[in-house]
Structures are given as structure tokens and as C-alpha cells.
PDB file of C-alpha atoms and ligand atoms in Angstrom:
ATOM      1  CA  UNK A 244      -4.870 -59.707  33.179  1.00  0.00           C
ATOM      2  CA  UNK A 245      -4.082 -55.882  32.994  1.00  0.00           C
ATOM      3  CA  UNK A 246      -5.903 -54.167  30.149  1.00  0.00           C
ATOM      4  CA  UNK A 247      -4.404 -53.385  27.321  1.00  0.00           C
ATOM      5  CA  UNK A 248      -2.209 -50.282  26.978  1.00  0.00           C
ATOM      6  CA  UNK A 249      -3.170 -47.342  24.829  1.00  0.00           C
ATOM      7  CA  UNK A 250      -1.358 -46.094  22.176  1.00  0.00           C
ATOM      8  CA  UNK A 251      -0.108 -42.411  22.537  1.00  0.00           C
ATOM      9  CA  UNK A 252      -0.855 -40.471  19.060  1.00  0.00           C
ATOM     10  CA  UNK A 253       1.937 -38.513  17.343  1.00  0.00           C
ATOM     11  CA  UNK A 254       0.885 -34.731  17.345  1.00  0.00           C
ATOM     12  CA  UNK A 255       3.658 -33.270  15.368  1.00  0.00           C
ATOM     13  CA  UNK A 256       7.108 -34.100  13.706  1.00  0.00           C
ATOM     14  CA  UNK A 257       9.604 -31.421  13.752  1.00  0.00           C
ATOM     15  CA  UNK A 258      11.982 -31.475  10.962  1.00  0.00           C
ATOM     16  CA  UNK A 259      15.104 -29.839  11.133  1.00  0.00           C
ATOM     17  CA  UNK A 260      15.335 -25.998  10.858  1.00  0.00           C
ATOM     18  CA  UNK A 261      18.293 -23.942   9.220  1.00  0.00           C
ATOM     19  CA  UNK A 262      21.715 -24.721  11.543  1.00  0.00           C
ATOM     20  CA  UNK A 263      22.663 -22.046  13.230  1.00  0.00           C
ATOM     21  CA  UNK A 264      25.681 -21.032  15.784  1.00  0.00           C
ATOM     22  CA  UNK A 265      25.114 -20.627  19.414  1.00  0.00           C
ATOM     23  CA  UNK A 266      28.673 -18.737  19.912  1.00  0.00           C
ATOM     24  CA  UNK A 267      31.225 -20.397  17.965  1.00  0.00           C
ATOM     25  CA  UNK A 268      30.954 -23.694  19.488  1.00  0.00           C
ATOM     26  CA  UNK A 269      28.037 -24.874  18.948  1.00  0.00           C
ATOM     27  CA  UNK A 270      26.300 -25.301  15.340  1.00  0.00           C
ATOM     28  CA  UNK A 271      22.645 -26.317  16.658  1.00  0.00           C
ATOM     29  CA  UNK A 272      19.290 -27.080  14.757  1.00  0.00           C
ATOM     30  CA  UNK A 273      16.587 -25.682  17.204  1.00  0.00           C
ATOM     31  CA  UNK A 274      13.736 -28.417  17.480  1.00  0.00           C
ATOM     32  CA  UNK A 275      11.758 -26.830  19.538  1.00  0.00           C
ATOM     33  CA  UNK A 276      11.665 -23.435  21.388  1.00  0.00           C
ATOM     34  CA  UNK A 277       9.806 -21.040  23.602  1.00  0.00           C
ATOM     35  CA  UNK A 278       8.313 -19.081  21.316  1.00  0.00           C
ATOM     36  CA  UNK A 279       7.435 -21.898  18.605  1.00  0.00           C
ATOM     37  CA  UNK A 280       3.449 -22.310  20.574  1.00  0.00           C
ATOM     38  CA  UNK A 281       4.174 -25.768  21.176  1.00  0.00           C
ATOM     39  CA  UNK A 282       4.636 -25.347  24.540  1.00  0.00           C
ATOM     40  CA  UNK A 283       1.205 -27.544  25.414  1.00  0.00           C
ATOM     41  CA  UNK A 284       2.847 -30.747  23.909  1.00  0.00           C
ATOM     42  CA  UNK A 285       6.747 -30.506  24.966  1.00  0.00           C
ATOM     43  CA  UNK A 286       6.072 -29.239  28.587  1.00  0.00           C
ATOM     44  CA  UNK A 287       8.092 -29.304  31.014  1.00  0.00           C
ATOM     45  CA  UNK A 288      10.412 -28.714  27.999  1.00  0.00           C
ATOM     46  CA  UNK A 289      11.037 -25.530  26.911  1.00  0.00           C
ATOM     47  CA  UNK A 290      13.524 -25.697  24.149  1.00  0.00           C
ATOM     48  CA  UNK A 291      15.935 -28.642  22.157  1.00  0.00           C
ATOM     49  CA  UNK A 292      18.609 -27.606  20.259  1.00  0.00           C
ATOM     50  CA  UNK A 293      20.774 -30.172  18.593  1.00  0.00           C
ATOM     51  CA  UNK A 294      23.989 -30.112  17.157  1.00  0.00           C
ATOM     52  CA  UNK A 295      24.428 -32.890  15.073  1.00  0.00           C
ATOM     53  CA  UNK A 296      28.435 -34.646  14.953  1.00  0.00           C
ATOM     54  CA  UNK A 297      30.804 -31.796  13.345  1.00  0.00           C
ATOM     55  CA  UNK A 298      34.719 -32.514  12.932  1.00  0.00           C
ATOM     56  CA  UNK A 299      36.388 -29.453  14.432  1.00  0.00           C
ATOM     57  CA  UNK A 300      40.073 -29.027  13.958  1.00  0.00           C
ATOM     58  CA  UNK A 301      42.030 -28.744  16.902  1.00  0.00           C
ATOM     59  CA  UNK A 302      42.783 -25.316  18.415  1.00  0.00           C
ATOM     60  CA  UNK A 303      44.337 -23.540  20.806  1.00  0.00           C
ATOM     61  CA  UNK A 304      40.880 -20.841  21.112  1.00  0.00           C
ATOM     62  CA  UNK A 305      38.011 -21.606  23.036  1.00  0.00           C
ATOM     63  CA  UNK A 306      34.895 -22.670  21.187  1.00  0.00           C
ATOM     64  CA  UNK A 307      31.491 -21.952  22.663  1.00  0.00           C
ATOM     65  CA  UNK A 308      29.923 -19.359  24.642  1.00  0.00           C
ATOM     66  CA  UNK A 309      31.123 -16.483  27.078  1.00  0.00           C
ATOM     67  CA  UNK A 310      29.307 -15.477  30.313  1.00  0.00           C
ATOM     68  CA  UNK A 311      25.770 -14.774  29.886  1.00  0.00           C
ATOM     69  CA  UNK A 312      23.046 -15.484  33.088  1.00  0.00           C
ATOM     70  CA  UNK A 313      19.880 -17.760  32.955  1.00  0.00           C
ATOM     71  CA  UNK A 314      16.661 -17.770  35.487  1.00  0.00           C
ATOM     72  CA  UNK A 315      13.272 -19.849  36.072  1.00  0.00           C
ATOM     73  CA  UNK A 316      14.386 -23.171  34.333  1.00  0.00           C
ATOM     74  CA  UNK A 317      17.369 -25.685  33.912  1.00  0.00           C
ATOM     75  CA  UNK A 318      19.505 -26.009  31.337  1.00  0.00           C
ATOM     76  CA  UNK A 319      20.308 -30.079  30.688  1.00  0.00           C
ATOM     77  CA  UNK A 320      23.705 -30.605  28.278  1.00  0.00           C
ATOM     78  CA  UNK A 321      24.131 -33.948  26.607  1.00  0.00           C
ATOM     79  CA  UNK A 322      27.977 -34.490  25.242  1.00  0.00           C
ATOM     80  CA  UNK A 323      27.280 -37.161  22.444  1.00  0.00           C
ATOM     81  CA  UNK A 324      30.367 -37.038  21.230  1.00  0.00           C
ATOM     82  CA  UNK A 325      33.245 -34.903  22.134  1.00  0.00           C
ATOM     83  CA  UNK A 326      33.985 -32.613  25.733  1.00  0.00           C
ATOM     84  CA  UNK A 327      32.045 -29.938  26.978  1.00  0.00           C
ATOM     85  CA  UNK A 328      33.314 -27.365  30.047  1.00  0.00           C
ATOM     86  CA  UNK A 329      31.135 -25.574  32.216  1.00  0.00           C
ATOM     87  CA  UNK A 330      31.766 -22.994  34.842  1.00  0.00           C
ATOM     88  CA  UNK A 331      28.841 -20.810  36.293  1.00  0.00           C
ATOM     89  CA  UNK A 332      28.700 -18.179  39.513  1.00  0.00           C
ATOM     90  CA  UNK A 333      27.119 -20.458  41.950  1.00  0.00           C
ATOM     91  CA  UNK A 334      30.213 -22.320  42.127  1.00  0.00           C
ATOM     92  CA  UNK A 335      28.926 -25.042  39.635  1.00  0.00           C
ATOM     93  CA  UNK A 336      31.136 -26.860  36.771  1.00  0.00           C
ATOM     94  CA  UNK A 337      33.296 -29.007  35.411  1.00  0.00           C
ATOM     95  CA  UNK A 338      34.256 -30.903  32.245  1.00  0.00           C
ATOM     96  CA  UNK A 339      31.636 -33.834  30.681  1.00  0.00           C
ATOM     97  CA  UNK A 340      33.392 -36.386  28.490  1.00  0.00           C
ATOM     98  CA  UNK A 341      31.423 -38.491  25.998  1.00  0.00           C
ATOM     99  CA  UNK A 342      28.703 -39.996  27.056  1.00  0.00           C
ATOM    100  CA  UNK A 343      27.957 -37.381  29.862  1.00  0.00           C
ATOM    101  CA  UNK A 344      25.265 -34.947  30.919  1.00  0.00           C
ATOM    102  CA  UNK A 345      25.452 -31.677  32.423  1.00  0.00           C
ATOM    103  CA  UNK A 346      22.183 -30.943  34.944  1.00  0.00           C
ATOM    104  CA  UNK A 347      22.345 -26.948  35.569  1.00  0.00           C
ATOM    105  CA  UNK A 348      19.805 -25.636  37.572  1.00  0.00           C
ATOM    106  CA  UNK A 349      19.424 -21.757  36.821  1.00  0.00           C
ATOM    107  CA  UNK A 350      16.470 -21.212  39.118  1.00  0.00           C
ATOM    108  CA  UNK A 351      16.504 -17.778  40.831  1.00  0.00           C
ATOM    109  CA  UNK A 352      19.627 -17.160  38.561  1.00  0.00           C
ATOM    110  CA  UNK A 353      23.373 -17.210  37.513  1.00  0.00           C
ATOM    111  CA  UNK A 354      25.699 -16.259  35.030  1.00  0.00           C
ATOM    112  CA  UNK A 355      27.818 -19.237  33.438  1.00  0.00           C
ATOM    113  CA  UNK A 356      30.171 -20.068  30.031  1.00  0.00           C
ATOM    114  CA  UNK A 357      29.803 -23.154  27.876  1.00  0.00           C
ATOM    115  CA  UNK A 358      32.906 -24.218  26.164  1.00  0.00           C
ATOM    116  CA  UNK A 359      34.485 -27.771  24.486  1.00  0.00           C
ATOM    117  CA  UNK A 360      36.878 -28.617  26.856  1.00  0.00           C
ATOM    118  CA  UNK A 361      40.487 -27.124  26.948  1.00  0.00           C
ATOM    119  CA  UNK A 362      41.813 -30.799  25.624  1.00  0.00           C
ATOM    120  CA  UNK A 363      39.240 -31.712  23.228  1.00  0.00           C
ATOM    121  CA  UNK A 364      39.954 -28.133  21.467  1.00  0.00           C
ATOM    122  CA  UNK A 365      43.586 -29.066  21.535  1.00  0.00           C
ATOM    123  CA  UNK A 366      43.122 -32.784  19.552  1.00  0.00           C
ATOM    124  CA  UNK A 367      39.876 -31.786  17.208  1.00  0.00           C
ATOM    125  CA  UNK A 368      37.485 -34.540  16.415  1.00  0.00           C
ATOM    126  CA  UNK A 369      34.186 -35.141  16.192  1.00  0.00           C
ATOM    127  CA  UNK A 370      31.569 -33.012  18.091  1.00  0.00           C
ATOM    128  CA  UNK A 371      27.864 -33.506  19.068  1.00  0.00           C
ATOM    129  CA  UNK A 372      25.460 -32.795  21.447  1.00  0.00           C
ATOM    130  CA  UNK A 373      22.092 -31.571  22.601  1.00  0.00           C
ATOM    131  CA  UNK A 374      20.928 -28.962  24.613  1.00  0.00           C
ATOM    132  CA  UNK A 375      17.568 -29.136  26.400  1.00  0.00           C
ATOM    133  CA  UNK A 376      16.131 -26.277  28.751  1.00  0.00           C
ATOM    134  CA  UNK A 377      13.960 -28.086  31.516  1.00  0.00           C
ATOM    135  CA  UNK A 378      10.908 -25.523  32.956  1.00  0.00           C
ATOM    136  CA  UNK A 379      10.524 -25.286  36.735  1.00  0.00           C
ATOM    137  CA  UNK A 380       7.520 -25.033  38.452  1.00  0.00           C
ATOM    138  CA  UNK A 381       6.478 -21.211  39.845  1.00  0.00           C
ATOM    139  CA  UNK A 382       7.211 -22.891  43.347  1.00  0.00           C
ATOM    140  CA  UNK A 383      10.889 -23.755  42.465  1.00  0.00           C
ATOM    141  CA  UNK A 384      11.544 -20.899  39.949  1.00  0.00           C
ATOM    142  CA  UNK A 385      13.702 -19.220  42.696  1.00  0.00           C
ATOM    143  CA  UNK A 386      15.367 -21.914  44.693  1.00  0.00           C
ATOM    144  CA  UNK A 387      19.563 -21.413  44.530  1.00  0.00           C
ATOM    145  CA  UNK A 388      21.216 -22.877  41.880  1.00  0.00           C
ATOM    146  CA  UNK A 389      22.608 -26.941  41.685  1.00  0.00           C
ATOM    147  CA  UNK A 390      25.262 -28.112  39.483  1.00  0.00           C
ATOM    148  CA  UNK A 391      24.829 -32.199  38.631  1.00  0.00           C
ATOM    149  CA  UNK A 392      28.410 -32.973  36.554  1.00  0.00           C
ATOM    150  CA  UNK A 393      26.765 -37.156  35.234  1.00  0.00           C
ATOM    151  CA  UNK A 394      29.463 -39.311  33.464  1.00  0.00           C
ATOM    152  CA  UNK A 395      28.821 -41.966  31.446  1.00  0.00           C
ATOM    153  CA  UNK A 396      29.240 -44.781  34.215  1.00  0.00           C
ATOM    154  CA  UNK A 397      26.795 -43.327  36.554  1.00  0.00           C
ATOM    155  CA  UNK A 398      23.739 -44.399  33.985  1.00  0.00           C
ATOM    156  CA  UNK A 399      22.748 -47.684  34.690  1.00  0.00           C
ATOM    157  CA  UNK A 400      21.728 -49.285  31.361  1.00  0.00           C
ATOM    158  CA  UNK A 401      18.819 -51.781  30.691  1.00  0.00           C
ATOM    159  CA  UNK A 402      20.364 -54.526  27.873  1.00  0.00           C
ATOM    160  CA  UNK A 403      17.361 -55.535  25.687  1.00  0.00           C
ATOM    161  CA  UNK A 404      19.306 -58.514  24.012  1.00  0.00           C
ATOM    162  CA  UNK A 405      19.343 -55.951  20.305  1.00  0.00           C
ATOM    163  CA  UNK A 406      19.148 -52.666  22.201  1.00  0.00           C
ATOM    164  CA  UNK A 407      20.169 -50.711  24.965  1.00  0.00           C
ATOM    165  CA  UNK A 408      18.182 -47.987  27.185  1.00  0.00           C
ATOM    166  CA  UNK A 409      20.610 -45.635  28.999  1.00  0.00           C
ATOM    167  CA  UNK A 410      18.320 -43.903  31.777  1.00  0.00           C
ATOM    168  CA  UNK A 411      19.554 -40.517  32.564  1.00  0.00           C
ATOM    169  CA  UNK A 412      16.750 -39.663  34.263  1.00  0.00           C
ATOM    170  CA  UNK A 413      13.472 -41.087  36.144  1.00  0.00           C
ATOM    171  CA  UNK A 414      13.357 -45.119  35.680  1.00  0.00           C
ATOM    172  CA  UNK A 415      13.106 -47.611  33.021  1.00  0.00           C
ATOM    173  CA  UNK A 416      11.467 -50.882  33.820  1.00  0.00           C
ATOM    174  CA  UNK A 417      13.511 -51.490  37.739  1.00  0.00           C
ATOM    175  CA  UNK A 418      16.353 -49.268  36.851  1.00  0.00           C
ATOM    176  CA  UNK A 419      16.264 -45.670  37.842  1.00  0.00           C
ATOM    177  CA  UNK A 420      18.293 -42.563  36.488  1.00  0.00           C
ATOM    178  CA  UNK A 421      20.702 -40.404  38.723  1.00  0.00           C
ATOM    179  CA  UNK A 422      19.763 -37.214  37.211  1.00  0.00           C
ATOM    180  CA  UNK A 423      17.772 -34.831  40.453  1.00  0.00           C
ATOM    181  CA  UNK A 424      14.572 -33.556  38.933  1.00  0.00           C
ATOM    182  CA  UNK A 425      11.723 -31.297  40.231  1.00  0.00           C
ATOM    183  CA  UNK A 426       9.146 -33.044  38.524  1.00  0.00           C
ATOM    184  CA  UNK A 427       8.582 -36.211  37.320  1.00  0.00           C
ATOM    185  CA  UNK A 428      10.789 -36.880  34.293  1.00  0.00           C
ATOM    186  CA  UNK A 429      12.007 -39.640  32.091  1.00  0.00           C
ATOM    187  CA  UNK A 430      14.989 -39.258  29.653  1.00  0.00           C
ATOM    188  CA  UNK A 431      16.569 -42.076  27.733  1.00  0.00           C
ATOM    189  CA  UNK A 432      19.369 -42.677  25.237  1.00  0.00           C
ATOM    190  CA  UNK A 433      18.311 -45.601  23.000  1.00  0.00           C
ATOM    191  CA  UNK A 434      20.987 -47.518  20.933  1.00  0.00           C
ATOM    192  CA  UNK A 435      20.062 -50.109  18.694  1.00  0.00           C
ATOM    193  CA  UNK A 436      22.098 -53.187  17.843  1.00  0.00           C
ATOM    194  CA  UNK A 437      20.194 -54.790  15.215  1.00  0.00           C
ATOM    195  CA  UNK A 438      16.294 -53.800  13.668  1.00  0.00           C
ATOM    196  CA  UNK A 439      13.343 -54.181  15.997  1.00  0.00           C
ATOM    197  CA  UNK A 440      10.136 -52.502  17.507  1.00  0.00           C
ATOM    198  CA  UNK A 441      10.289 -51.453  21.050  1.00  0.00           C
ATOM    199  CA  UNK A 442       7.669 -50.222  23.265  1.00  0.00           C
ATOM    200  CA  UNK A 443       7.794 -47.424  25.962  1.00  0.00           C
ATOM    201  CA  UNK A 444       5.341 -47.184  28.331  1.00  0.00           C
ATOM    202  CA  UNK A 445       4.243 -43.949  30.254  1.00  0.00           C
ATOM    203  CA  UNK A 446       1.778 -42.316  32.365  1.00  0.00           C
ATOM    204  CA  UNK A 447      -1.236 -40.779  30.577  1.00  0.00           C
ATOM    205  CA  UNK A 448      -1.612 -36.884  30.544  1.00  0.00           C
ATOM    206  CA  UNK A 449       2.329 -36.762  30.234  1.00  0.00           C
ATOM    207  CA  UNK A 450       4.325 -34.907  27.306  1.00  0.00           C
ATOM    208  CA  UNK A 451       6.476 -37.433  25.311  1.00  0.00           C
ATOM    209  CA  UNK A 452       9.304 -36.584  22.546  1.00  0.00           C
ATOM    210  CA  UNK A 453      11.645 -39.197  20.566  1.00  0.00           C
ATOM    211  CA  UNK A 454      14.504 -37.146  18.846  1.00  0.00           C
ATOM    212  CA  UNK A 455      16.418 -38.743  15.901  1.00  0.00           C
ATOM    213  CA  UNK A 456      20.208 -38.783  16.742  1.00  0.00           C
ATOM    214  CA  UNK A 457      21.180 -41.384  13.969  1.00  0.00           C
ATOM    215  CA  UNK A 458      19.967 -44.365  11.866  1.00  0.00           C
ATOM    216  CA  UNK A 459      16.282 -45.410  10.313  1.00  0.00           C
ATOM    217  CA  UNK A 460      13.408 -45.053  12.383  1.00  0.00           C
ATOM    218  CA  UNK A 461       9.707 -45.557  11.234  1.00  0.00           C
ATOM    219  CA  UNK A 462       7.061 -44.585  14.055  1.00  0.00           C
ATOM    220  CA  UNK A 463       3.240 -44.875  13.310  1.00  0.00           C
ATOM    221  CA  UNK A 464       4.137 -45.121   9.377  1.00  0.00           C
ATOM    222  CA  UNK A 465       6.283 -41.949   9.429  1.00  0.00           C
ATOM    223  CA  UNK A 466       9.839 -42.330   7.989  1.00  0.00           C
ATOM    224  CA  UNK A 467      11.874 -39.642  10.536  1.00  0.00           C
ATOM    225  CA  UNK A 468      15.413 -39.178   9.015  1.00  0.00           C
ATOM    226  CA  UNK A 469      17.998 -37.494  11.140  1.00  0.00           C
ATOM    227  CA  UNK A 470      17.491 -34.755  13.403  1.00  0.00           C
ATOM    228  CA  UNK A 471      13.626 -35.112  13.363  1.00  0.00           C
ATOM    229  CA  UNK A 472      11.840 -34.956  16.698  1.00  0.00           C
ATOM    230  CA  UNK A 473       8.630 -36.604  16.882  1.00  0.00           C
ATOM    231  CA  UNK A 474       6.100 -35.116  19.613  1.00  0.00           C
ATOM    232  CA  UNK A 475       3.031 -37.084  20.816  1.00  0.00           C
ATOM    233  CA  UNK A 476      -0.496 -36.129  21.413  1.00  0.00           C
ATOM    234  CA  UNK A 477      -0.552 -36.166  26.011  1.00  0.00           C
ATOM    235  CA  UNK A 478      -3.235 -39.344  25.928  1.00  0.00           C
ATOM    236  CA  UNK A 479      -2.353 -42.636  26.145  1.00  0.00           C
ATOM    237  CA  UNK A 480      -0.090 -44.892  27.590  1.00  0.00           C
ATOM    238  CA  UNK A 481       2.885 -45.992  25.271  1.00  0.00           C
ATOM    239  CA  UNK A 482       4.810 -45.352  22.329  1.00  0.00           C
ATOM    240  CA  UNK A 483       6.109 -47.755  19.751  1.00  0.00           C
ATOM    241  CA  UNK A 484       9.121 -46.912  18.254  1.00  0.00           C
ATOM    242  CA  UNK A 485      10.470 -49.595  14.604  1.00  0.00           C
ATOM    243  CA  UNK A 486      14.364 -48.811  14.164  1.00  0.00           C
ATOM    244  CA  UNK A 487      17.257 -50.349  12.000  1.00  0.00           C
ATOM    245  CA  UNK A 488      20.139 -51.333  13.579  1.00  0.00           C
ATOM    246  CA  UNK A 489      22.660 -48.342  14.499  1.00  0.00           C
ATOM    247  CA  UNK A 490      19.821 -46.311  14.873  1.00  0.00           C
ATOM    248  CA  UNK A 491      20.209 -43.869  18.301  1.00  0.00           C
ATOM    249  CA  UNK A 492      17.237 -41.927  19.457  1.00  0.00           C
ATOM    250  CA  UNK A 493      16.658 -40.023  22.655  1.00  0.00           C
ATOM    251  CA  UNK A 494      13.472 -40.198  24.502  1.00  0.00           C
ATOM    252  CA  UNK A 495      11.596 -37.342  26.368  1.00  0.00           C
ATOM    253  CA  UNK A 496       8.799 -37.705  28.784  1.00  0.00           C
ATOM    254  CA  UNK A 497       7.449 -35.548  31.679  1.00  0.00           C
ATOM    255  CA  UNK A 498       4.470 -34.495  33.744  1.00  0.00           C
ATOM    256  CA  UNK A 499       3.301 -31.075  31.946  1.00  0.00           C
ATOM    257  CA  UNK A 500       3.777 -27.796  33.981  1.00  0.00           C
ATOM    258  CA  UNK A 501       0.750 -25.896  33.049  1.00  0.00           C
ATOM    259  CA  UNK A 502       1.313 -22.665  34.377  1.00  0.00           C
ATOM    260  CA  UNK A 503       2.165 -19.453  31.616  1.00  0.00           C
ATOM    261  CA  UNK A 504       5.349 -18.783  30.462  1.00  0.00           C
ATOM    262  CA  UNK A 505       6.834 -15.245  30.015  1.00  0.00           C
ATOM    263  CA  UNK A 506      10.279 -15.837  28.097  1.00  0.00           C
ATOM    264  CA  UNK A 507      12.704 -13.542  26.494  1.00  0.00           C
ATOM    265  CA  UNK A 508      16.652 -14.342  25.539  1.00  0.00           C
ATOM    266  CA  UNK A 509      17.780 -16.360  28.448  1.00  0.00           C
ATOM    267  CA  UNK A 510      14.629 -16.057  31.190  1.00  0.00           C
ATOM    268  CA  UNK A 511      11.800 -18.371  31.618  1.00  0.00           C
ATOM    269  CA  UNK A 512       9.338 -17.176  34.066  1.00  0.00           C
ATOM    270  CA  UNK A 513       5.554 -16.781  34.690  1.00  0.00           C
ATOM    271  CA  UNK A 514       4.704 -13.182  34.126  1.00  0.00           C
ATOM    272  CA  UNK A 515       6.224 -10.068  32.424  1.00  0.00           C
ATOM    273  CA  UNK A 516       6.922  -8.829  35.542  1.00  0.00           C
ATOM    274  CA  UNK A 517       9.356 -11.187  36.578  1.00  0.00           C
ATOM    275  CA  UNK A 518      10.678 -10.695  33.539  1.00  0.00           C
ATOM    276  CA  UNK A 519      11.722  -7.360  33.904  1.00  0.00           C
ATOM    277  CA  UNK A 520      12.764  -8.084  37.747  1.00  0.00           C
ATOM    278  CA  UNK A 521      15.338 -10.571  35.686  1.00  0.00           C
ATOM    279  CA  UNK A 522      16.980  -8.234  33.265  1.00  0.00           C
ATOM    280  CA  UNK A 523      17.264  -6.140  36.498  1.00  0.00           C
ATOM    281  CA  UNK A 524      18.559  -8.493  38.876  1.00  0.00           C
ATOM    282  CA  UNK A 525      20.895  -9.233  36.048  1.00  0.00           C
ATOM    283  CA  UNK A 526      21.999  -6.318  35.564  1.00  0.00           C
ATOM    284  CA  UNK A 527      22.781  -4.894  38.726  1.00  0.00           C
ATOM    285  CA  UNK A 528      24.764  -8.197  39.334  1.00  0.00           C
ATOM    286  CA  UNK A 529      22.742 -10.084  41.542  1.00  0.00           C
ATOM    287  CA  UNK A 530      23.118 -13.322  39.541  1.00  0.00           C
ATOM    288  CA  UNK A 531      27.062 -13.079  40.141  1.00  0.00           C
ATOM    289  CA  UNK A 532      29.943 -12.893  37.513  1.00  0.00           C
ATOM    290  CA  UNK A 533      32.298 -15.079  36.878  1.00  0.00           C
ATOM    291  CA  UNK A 534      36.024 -14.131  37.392  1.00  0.00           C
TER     292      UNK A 534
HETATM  293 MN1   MN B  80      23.585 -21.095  28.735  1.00  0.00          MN
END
């Protein structure tokens, strides 16, 4: 018989901080962030900003953000509820529909615009989503750009009998996410049809996150209400996670990258250096504009 798993501690819960508007699409609680010093238990991610489901009435502006560049990570876009349009200088976008993700490599660097969609602006309705910035290793900080448009159908989804995992990315149990990552990552959206305990198991030494998108959830005797992220200590094997039915959560793992981070606005490098080499390169338009 295999020995027995080991629990993996929760480190932290993040509660939610004061809303605030990334342009005027996107009304975002920021649960965790570059410059927060929690980098040791959320790498390889760098930042989680969640916009919890706003009705929007319908419009004939565009809601969001304009062109502004990004280099040295990946910027991963979850569409919850509602449309979101993307169009960067690589050549990269498209439109995500409910139940979609939006994999944007930056790497060495590009200027894009985040938007809802033309035709979700023009019905309203009910918005939500999550933004997550992925970190790249120093190796891959300045490989050219990738665009990965997911809809809903390409997740395969495991059906518990009371739950369902949606793998976006890496594997759950035999069934493995289409999402293209540079290091090992797992990221799952977990719905649950009536109340039960489930159990996620992962490597030791990995980073692991469960954010509250709706419903009841007890882990390890703490009550998380909406919006709450829970972050776990890097030891240990699995997590157990007690929800009510309707609950939705999404789940974070990855292998750490422990190298130092130099960040500032919209760059993630290594070193001040490349830092300034960024604003540059930006600057003198080597990361493109859009038309
Ligand atoms: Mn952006």
C-alpha cells in the first residue's frame, strides 16, 4: 500500500481588498500582487485580480483597457461570465465567450487592449472574471510572444458524481488541460453540485492557491466567504477542500520559480536592469503598436 499522503498547511488567507477599476471595464479585487512579499508562496504566480459578477448595461462604448505593453511573464484571462476581446501586436487575439480562457504570453514583449466584447457591450448582463499574471522563467523571459484563444469545449471535465473539475491546465487524475505552459502548472475550475469534501493531490515543494468564486467553503476549520483566496504552506502532498453545493472555487498549483523578481507597472523581470531596458524597448516601439 502507498503511504499515506500529507496534508499541505494553509499559510495565509487573503481576504478581499477595496475594488478597484482596471480601465473602465474591469472592477477587480487584487488578491495577490507583486509587490504584496508573498511572492515565496504564490510562485510562479505573480498577481490575481478578480472581478467578481457585475451587471453592466448595454452600450455602444468600449469597456476595458486601451493599448498598454507587458514583458517577462504571461497574462492568463478567465471569462466567468460574460465576453472578453483581446487584440495585441504580435498578431494575437480574439473574443472568449463564457466559460473561456485567454493564455497571453508577453515574454520579450508587446503592446495589447483588453475589452468586453463588441456584442456583449451591446446586450449588458452579467460580468465576471479573473485575471492571473503567470511568471516565466529567466530562460523564457524573452522568447516571442503566443496567443492561446481556449473555449469552453476544449476543457475536458472530470464528473465526480456531486462535482465537476474543469482542467484548464496540467492534468487531473487521467485527464489533461490544453492550456501550453512553461512550467509545470495545474489550474482547475471546481463546481459543486451538492455538499462534500474533496481532495487534491499535488507534488510536494509546489505553490498551491484555492480562490473563492461563489458558495460556502470551509478548509482546515476556516470559513472563506467570497472572494477569499486561501494560500498553502509549499510541503505536503494534498489539499482538502469541504464545500456546499453551488459552491465554485478555482484551484492554483505550480512548481515555484525561485529566481528574483524586479517588477514595476506592467514588467516582470529579474533585475533592475532589465527593467529599465523595458521602459526603453517600450518606448522606442520595439514591443509594436497596435493600429
Ligand atoms: Mn494587460
Amino acid at each position: 500500500m502507498a503511504a499515506p499522503k500529507t496534508k499541505k498547511k494553509l499559510k495565509m488567507i487573503n481576504t478581499p481588498t477595496e475594488q478597484h477599476w482596471v480601465g473602465d471595464g474591469f472592477n477587480v479585487h487584487s488578491l495577490i500582487h507583486p509587490h504584496q512579499g508573498t511572492y515565496e508562496y504564490t510562485s510562479p504566480f505573480l498577481l490575481l485580480d478578480y472581478a467578481p459578477e457585475k451587471h453592466f448595461e448595454p452600450t455602444t462604448q468600449k469597456l476595458g483597457v486601451g493599448e498598454h505593453p507587458h514583458r517577462g511573464f504571461e497574462t492568463v484571462t478567465f471569462a466567468i461570465n460574460g465576453e472578453v476581446e483581446h487584440r495585441d501586436s504580435s498578431g494575437g487575439g480574439g473574443v472568449i465567450k463564457t466559460g473561456g480562457v485567454q493564455w497571453m504570453t508577453a515574454a520579450r514583449g508587446l503592446v495589447h487592449e483588453e475589452f468586453h466584447s463588441r456584442e456583449f457591450a451591446k446586450q449588458g448582463g452579467l460580468f465576471e472574471m479573473v485575471q492571473l499574471w503567470v511568471n516565466l522563467p529567466a530562460k523564457h523571459k524573452m522568447e516571442s510572444p503566443r496567443y492561446q484563444g481556449l473555449n469552453v469545449e476544449d476543457f475536458p471535465v472530470k464528473d465526480l458524481q456531486g462535482a465537476k473539475v474543469k482542467v484548464i491546465a496540467g492534468s487531473y487524475e487521467k485527464h489533461r488541460g490544453p492550456s501550453k505552459t512553461f512550467t509545470p502548472i495545474n489550474l482547475y475550475e471546481v463546481d459543486f453540485e451538492k455538499d462534500q469534501n474533496l481532495n487534491f493531490d499535488f507534488e510536494s515543494g509546489t505553490n498551491t492557491m484555492v480562490l473563492v468564486l461563489k458558495g460556502d467553503v470551509t478548509i482546515e476549520g476556516n470559513q472563506l466567504n467570497k472572494t477569499s483566496l486561501a494560500i498553502y504552506e509549499r510541503e505536503g502532498e494534498t489539499i482538502e477542500v469541504s464545500a456546499k453545493k453551488g459552491s465554485k472555487l478555482l484551484i492554483l498549483n505550480g512548481e515555484p520559480i525561485d529566481e528574483p523578481v524586479a517588477s514595476h507597472g506592467p514588467f516582470v523581470m529579474n533585475t533592475q536592469e532589465e527593467l529599465v531596458q523595458a521602459f526603453q524597448d517600450f518606448q522606442s516601439g520595439k514591443m509594436g503598436r497596435l493600429n
